[in-house]
Short mmCIF file of C-alpha atoms in Angstrom, two decimals:
data_model
loop_
_atom_site.label_atom_id
_atom_site.label_comp_id
_atom_site.label_asym_id
_atom_site.label_seq_id
_atom_site.Cartn_x
_atom_site.Cartn_y
_atom_site.Cartn_z
CA UNK A 915 181.01 6.44 -96.61
CA UNK A 916 178.84 9.13 -98.28
CA UNK A 917 176.21 10.50 -96.16
CA UNK A 918 173.24 9.06 -97.57
CA UNK A 919 174.67 5.19 -96.81
CA UNK A 920 175.21 6.24 -93.46
CA UNK A 921 171.71 8.12 -93.12
CA UNK A 922 169.82 4.77 -94.16
CA UNK A 923 172.06 2.84 -91.72
CA UNK A 924 170.83 4.89 -89.18
CA UNK A 925 167.57 4.72 -89.94
CA UNK A 926 167.46 1.25 -89.72
CA UNK A 927 168.88 1.14 -86.19
CA UNK A 928 166.16 3.77 -85.32
CA UNK A 929 163.64 1.73 -86.42
CA UNK A 930 165.50 -1.84 -84.91
CA UNK A 931 165.73 -0.09 -81.64
CA UNK A 932 161.94 0.70 -81.46
CA UNK A 933 160.49 -2.41 -82.73
CA UNK A 934 159.51 -3.91 -79.48
CA UNK A 935 157.98 -6.97 -81.19
CA UNK A 936 155.70 -5.01 -83.25
CA UNK A 937 157.18 -5.14 -86.46
CA UNK A 938 160.11 -6.20 -88.56
CA UNK A 939 162.55 -4.07 -90.10
CA UNK A 940 163.98 -4.41 -93.59
CA UNK A 941 166.72 -2.62 -95.18
CA UNK A 942 166.79 -3.42 -98.72
CA UNK A 943 164.17 -4.00 -101.26
CA UNK A 944 163.33 -7.51 -101.31
CA UNK A 945 162.14 -9.17 -104.45
CA UNK A 946 159.48 -11.33 -103.21
CA UNK A 947 157.63 -11.29 -99.48
CA UNK A 948 155.77 -14.19 -98.18
CA UNK A 949 152.63 -13.14 -96.88
CA UNK A 950 152.68 -15.52 -94.15
CA UNK A 951 155.86 -13.90 -93.12
CA UNK A 952 154.15 -10.61 -92.16
CA UNK A 953 151.51 -12.07 -90.38
CA UNK A 954 150.38 -9.63 -86.99
CA UNK A 955 152.67 -8.47 -84.99
CA UNK A 956 155.59 -9.91 -87.90
CA UNK A 957 154.35 -6.63 -90.44
CA UNK A 958 157.31 -5.63 -92.35
CA UNK A 959 158.87 -1.88 -92.43
CA UNK A 960 160.87 -1.66 -95.70
CA UNK A 961 163.28 1.34 -95.79
CA UNK A 962 165.56 1.95 -99.05
CA UNK A 963 167.56 4.81 -100.78
CA UNK A 964 164.70 5.45 -103.74
CA UNK A 965 166.43 8.68 -105.14
CA UNK A 966 168.65 11.72 -105.12
CA UNK A 967 169.09 15.05 -106.56
CA UNK A 968 172.51 17.09 -106.77
CA UNK A 969 171.27 20.71 -107.58
CA UNK A 970 174.38 22.19 -109.55
CA UNK A 971 176.73 24.27 -107.47
CA UNK A 972 179.88 25.81 -108.05
CA UNK A 973 181.19 24.46 -104.70
CA UNK A 974 184.33 23.40 -106.74
CA UNK A 975 185.88 20.36 -107.86
CA UNK A 976 185.95 18.34 -104.19
CA UNK A 977 182.07 19.49 -102.85
CA UNK A 978 180.54 20.07 -100.40
CA UNK A 979 177.45 19.40 -102.82
CA UNK A 980 174.09 19.19 -101.67
CA UNK A 981 172.21 16.12 -101.48
CA UNK A 982 168.61 15.87 -101.63
CA UNK A 983 167.66 12.20 -100.88
CA UNK A 984 164.70 9.91 -101.29
CA UNK A 985 164.08 7.03 -98.70
CA UNK A 986 161.08 4.89 -99.70
CA UNK A 987 159.34 3.48 -96.70
CA UNK A 988 157.11 0.82 -97.53
CA UNK A 989 154.84 -1.46 -95.03
CA UNK A 990 153.01 -4.44 -94.97
CA UNK A 991 150.55 -6.00 -93.12
CA UNK A 992 148.75 -9.55 -93.64
CA UNK A 993 145.65 -10.79 -91.27
CA UNK A 994 143.52 -13.68 -90.61
CA UNK A 995 139.85 -13.42 -89.78
CA UNK A 996 138.82 -13.60 -86.05
CA UNK A 997 135.95 -15.63 -84.61
CA UNK A 998 135.40 -17.48 -81.49
CA UNK A 999 136.16 -20.59 -83.01
CA UNK A 1000 136.39 -22.31 -79.45
CA UNK A 1001 132.31 -21.74 -79.07
CA UNK A 1002 131.77 -22.15 -82.56
CA UNK A 1003 133.65 -25.79 -82.59
CA UNK A 1004 132.38 -26.75 -78.77
CA UNK A 1005 129.66 -29.60 -79.25
CA UNK A 1006 128.25 -28.42 -76.25
CA UNK A 1007 127.69 -24.66 -77.49
CA UNK A 1008 124.03 -24.19 -78.52
CA UNK A 1009 122.84 -23.00 -82.09
CA UNK A 1010 122.08 -19.85 -80.22
CA UNK A 1011 125.89 -19.44 -78.88
CA UNK A 1012 127.34 -20.60 -82.32
CA UNK A 1013 125.01 -18.18 -84.21
CA UNK A 1014 126.02 -15.20 -81.93
CA UNK A 1015 130.29 -16.18 -82.01
CA UNK A 1016 129.34 -16.19 -86.16
CA UNK A 1017 127.63 -12.81 -86.68
CA UNK A 1018 130.81 -11.44 -84.42
CA UNK A 1019 133.39 -12.67 -87.05
CA UNK A 1020 135.61 -9.84 -87.65
CA UNK A 1021 136.89 -10.41 -91.38
CA UNK A 1022 140.78 -10.34 -92.23
CA UNK A 1023 140.32 -7.12 -94.54
CA UNK A 1024 138.92 -5.04 -91.73
CA UNK A 1025 142.01 -6.27 -89.38
CA UNK A 1026 144.66 -5.65 -91.86
CA UNK A 1027 142.86 -2.28 -92.12
CA UNK A 1028 143.18 -1.24 -88.30
CA UNK A 1029 146.96 -2.79 -88.39
CA UNK A 1030 147.89 -0.35 -90.99
CA UNK A 1031 147.01 2.48 -89.35
CA UNK A 1032 148.76 1.37 -86.14
CA UNK A 1033 151.83 0.99 -87.84
CA UNK A 1034 151.49 4.10 -90.18
CA UNK A 1035 151.19 5.87 -86.97
CA UNK A 1036 154.15 3.94 -84.92
CA UNK A 1037 156.51 4.58 -88.04
CA UNK A 1038 155.75 8.51 -88.67
CA UNK A 1039 156.44 8.74 -84.60
CA UNK A 1040 159.45 7.05 -85.12
CA UNK A 1041 160.75 8.79 -87.96
CA UNK A 1042 159.82 12.37 -87.11
CA UNK A 1043 160.23 12.41 -83.28
CA UNK A 1044 162.44 15.16 -82.46
CA UNK A 1045 165.16 12.95 -81.20
CA UNK A 1046 165.51 11.88 -84.49
CA UNK A 1047 165.70 14.99 -86.20
CA UNK A 1048 169.54 14.35 -86.86
CA UNK A 1049 168.78 10.65 -87.86
CA UNK A 1050 171.21 9.48 -85.25
CA UNK A 1051 174.15 11.17 -86.63
CA UNK A 1052 176.61 14.37 -85.65
CA UNK A 1053 174.53 17.24 -85.52
CA UNK A 1054 174.10 19.21 -88.83
CA UNK A 1055 174.71 16.02 -90.69
CA UNK A 1056 170.90 15.91 -91.30
CA UNK A 1057 168.64 19.21 -92.50
CA UNK A 1058 164.72 19.05 -93.86
CA UNK A 1059 163.46 15.78 -92.67
CA UNK A 1060 160.02 15.79 -93.61
CA UNK A 1061 157.32 12.72 -94.63
CA UNK A 1062 154.88 14.66 -96.87
CA UNK A 1063 152.60 11.65 -97.47
CA UNK A 1064 151.47 7.84 -96.36
CA UNK A 1065 149.49 6.00 -99.60
CA UNK A 1066 147.63 2.88 -98.23
CA UNK A 1067 146.56 0.54 -101.18
CA UNK A 1068 143.80 -2.01 -101.63
CA UNK A 1069 143.58 -5.25 -99.36
CA UNK A 1070 143.98 -7.80 -101.58
CA UNK A 1071 143.43 -11.76 -100.64
CA UNK A 1072 146.55 -13.90 -100.86
CA UNK A 1073 145.76 -17.18 -100.05
CA UNK A 1074 144.19 -17.80 -96.81
CA UNK A 1075 144.91 -14.21 -96.12
CA UNK A 1076 144.34 -11.06 -96.42
CA UNK A 1077 147.34 -8.80 -97.60
CA UNK A 1078 147.89 -4.63 -97.16
CA UNK A 1079 150.42 -2.59 -98.34
CA UNK A 1080 150.85 0.95 -97.75
CA UNK A 1081 153.92 3.87 -98.68
CA UNK A 1082 155.56 6.61 -97.95
CA UNK A 1083 158.57 8.93 -98.47
CA UNK A 1084 161.34 10.42 -96.31
CA UNK A 1085 162.95 13.42 -97.71
CA UNK A 1086 166.37 14.75 -95.99
CA UNK A 1087 169.01 16.92 -97.30
CA UNK A 1088 172.75 16.49 -96.55
CA UNK A 1089 176.08 17.66 -97.77
CA UNK A 1090 178.12 15.00 -99.74
CA UNK A 1091 181.88 15.18 -99.87
CA UNK A 1092 183.46 14.40 -103.35
CA UNK A 1093 186.32 12.87 -101.90
CA UNK A 1094 186.90 10.63 -105.56
CA UNK A 1095 186.54 6.95 -105.36
CA UNK A 1096 189.24 4.79 -103.85
CA UNK A 1097 189.51 2.31 -106.24
CA UNK A 1098 190.55 -1.17 -105.27
CA UNK A 1099 193.49 -2.22 -102.78
CA UNK A 1100 195.73 -4.05 -105.01
CA UNK A 1101 197.70 -7.05 -104.44
CA UNK A 1102 200.87 -6.32 -102.45
CA UNK A 1103 204.08 -7.15 -104.34
CA UNK A 1104 206.59 -9.23 -102.32
CA UNK A 1105 209.63 -8.71 -102.50
CA UNK A 1106 211.55 -12.26 -101.99
CA UNK A 1107 215.47 -12.69 -102.07
CA UNK A 1108 216.91 -14.84 -104.83
CA UNK A 1109 216.77 -18.04 -103.84
CA UNK A 1110 219.90 -20.25 -106.14
CA UNK A 1111 220.35 -23.51 -104.89
CA UNK A 1112 224.04 -24.28 -103.90
CA UNK A 1113 224.99 -20.72 -104.05
CA UNK A 1114 225.36 -19.41 -100.47
CA UNK A 1115 225.87 -15.48 -101.45
CA UNK A 1116 223.01 -15.16 -103.50
CA UNK A 1117 224.02 -13.50 -106.35
CA UNK A 1118 224.40 -13.82 -110.04
CA UNK A 1119 226.88 -13.33 -112.39
CA UNK A 1120 230.01 -15.23 -114.35
CA UNK A 1121 233.02 -16.57 -112.17
CA UNK A 1122 236.32 -15.52 -113.62
CA UNK A 1123 238.79 -18.13 -112.70
CA UNK A 1124 242.21 -15.96 -113.34
CA UNK A 1125 244.14 -19.46 -111.81
CA UNK B 786 112.93 -41.52 -113.96
CA UNK B 787 115.56 -39.26 -113.85
CA UNK B 788 116.74 -37.37 -116.86
CA UNK B 789 120.27 -37.19 -118.08
CA UNK B 790 120.83 -33.62 -116.31
CA UNK B 791 120.03 -35.42 -112.95
CA UNK B 792 121.96 -38.31 -113.43
CA UNK B 793 125.20 -36.20 -114.61
CA UNK B 794 124.76 -33.75 -111.42
CA UNK B 795 124.49 -36.91 -109.59
CA UNK B 796 127.58 -39.09 -111.18
CA UNK B 797 129.28 -35.75 -110.89
CA UNK B 798 128.61 -35.90 -107.19
CA UNK B 799 129.54 -39.77 -106.78
CA UNK B 800 132.87 -39.78 -108.58
CA UNK B 801 134.25 -36.98 -107.45
CA UNK B 802 133.61 -37.89 -103.82
CA UNK B 803 134.55 -41.21 -103.85
CA UNK B 804 138.02 -40.06 -105.85
CA UNK B 805 139.19 -37.02 -104.32
CA UNK B 806 136.55 -36.46 -101.24
CA UNK B 807 138.41 -35.35 -97.95
CA UNK B 808 136.24 -34.94 -94.66
CA UNK B 809 134.74 -31.50 -93.98
CA UNK B 810 132.02 -29.46 -91.55
CA UNK B 811 130.08 -26.61 -91.88
CA UNK B 812 129.03 -24.34 -89.37
CA UNK B 813 125.72 -21.85 -90.79
CA UNK B 814 125.17 -18.34 -89.86
CA UNK B 815 122.11 -19.99 -88.05
CA UNK B 816 124.63 -21.77 -85.65
CA UNK B 817 123.75 -25.47 -86.97
CA UNK B 818 126.49 -27.86 -87.64
CA UNK B 819 126.29 -29.56 -91.15
CA UNK B 820 128.73 -32.45 -91.08
CA UNK B 821 126.37 -35.17 -92.86
CA UNK B 822 125.23 -35.19 -96.32
CA UNK B 823 121.65 -34.02 -97.16
CA UNK B 824 121.42 -36.78 -99.86
CA UNK B 825 122.96 -40.17 -97.88
CA UNK B 826 123.54 -39.61 -94.23
CA UNK B 827 127.07 -40.27 -94.90
CA UNK B 828 129.80 -37.88 -92.98
CA UNK B 829 129.79 -34.83 -95.50
CA UNK B 830 132.89 -34.64 -98.15
CA UNK B 831 133.87 -32.15 -100.30
CA UNK B 832 133.73 -33.04 -104.26
CA UNK B 833 137.30 -31.36 -104.62
CA UNK B 834 139.68 -29.52 -101.83
CA UNK B 835 142.64 -27.41 -103.15
CA UNK B 836 145.05 -26.04 -100.93
CA UNK B 837 147.68 -24.39 -103.15
CA UNK B 838 147.47 -23.26 -106.52
CA UNK B 839 150.18 -21.90 -109.21
CA UNK B 840 150.75 -18.30 -109.82
CA UNK B 841 152.95 -16.96 -112.52
CA UNK B 842 155.47 -14.10 -110.94
CA UNK B 843 154.91 -11.24 -113.69
CA UNK B 844 158.15 -9.82 -113.45
CA UNK B 845 160.04 -13.09 -114.27
CA UNK B 846 157.18 -15.45 -115.37
CA UNK B 847 158.56 -17.62 -113.17
CA UNK B 848 155.80 -20.40 -111.52
CA UNK B 849 154.94 -19.93 -107.87
CA UNK B 850 152.72 -21.77 -105.65
CA UNK B 851 150.74 -20.19 -103.38
CA UNK B 852 148.39 -21.72 -100.19
CA UNK B 853 144.83 -20.95 -101.22
CA UNK B 854 141.93 -23.09 -99.80
CA UNK B 855 139.14 -23.84 -102.06
CA UNK B 856 136.38 -26.24 -100.77
CA UNK B 857 133.69 -27.86 -103.84
CA UNK B 858 130.65 -29.23 -102.81
CA UNK B 859 127.89 -31.32 -104.18
CA UNK B 860 125.20 -28.85 -103.71
CA UNK B 861 123.24 -32.12 -103.27
CA UNK B 862 125.26 -32.50 -99.91
CA UNK B 863 124.39 -29.42 -98.56
CA UNK B 864 121.07 -29.15 -96.36
CA UNK B 865 121.73 -25.19 -96.91
CA UNK B 866 123.73 -23.48 -99.30
CA UNK B 867 126.18 -20.57 -98.11
CA UNK B 868 124.87 -17.34 -99.53
CA UNK B 869 127.57 -14.28 -100.46
CA UNK B 870 127.56 -11.95 -97.45
CA UNK B 871 126.62 -14.94 -94.93
CA UNK B 872 129.09 -15.84 -92.30
CA UNK B 873 129.86 -19.30 -92.00
CA UNK B 874 132.28 -21.60 -90.46
CA UNK B 875 134.04 -24.53 -92.17
CA UNK B 876 136.53 -27.63 -90.81
CA UNK B 877 138.44 -29.42 -93.46
CA UNK B 878 140.89 -31.56 -92.99
CA UNK B 879 144.20 -30.84 -92.75
CA UNK B 880 145.87 -32.50 -95.80
CA UNK B 881 144.48 -35.44 -98.19
CA UNK B 882 146.12 -37.65 -95.53
CA UNK B 883 145.62 -36.05 -92.23
CA UNK B 884 141.91 -36.21 -91.19
CA UNK B 885 142.74 -33.95 -88.19
CA UNK B 886 139.99 -31.06 -88.99
CA UNK B 887 141.17 -27.18 -89.06
CA UNK B 888 139.54 -23.85 -88.87
CA UNK B 889 138.54 -21.92 -91.81
CA UNK B 890 135.60 -19.26 -92.51
CA UNK B 891 134.26 -18.33 -95.76
CA UNK B 892 136.49 -15.08 -97.48
CA UNK B 893 134.10 -12.50 -97.73
CA UNK B 894 135.92 -10.94 -100.42
CA UNK B 895 135.13 -13.78 -102.55
CA UNK B 896 131.70 -15.18 -103.26
CA UNK B 897 130.89 -18.80 -103.33
CA UNK B 898 131.15 -19.70 -107.39
CA UNK B 899 128.18 -21.14 -108.94
CA UNK B 900 128.55 -24.67 -111.11
CA UNK B 901 124.85 -25.20 -110.95
CA UNK B 902 125.15 -27.37 -114.46
CA UNK B 903 126.52 -30.12 -112.30
CA UNK B 904 125.00 -28.89 -108.83
CA UNK B 905 128.77 -28.20 -107.60
CA UNK B 906 129.32 -25.12 -105.24
CA UNK B 907 132.80 -23.56 -104.92
CA UNK B 908 134.25 -21.81 -101.47
CA UNK B 909 137.02 -19.57 -101.01
CA UNK B 910 138.12 -20.03 -97.21
CA UNK B 911 140.14 -17.25 -95.19
CA UNK B 912 142.21 -18.51 -92.42
CA UNK B 913 140.76 -17.77 -88.77
CA UNK B 914 142.17 -17.61 -85.28
CA UNK B 915 140.46 -17.65 -82.14
CA UNK B 916 139.43 -14.16 -81.17
CA UNK B 917 140.74 -12.56 -77.61
#
């Protein structure tokens, strides 16, 4: 397997071990994501191989060749609003208490923004951790690990919730060997003994009777 | 004698509540609970309660049903009309056949929409959970 695939699997493993119930890790691009799946601590971190560059080299026919890898890291959070519903719905609450509870309402976009900032911090600290400089692989496999930026998008109302997305790129460098494609293992050739009914010696031929 | 415009607004309220009305309760920014119809004194009902709407996925053209809760009221039913920027709590039926009221707030990102021609108001709701 080429190194970029090993590195991808290792990144997913690193993030998965660090989740601690704070987010969920997805290792491929999902076509659609239901916003309800990303509410609160189910916020999503999606990592996938996005692009690779192979600078031309005279390294020979079998490598190693330099592979400048770009992984895309996509973040998704979703939040509802919060309010002191218990006070608002309590028949014993006075109008002043309900007024105060409504005034303290925290809107969903604000909560989503705070949650995204927290997730960006968590993901950055995990992926840039000094202990992950080799991304969990043998020393020397990975070089030039870097996250140059995060880009936060605009919050969007999605149904009853507010969704906020962000993205970053994780760039790395590795060396790939060119071993050629091993192909697909073919069907076995089965060497069967010829079974001729009534013939105990299992040979064919013409019997010449010289009688 | 009311003119045709007034009659039209009243008919829009009466007929829609009769055919589509579901129970609702509003709590205004003043802390007052509005759960009775300002005109009739009956329990407050929406003229239309929507829970989902269809959206087209741009990449594939498929229809997707998304959860989006919208409540329409007749302005004639409301003692106080919600305005953009105000914090309102609203409780609506969980579903057309389940009269249990569930909690929402007015979405601060989408202002209440007019419909003054037939004295209607459309409110976009946002899910709310108990604050810590």
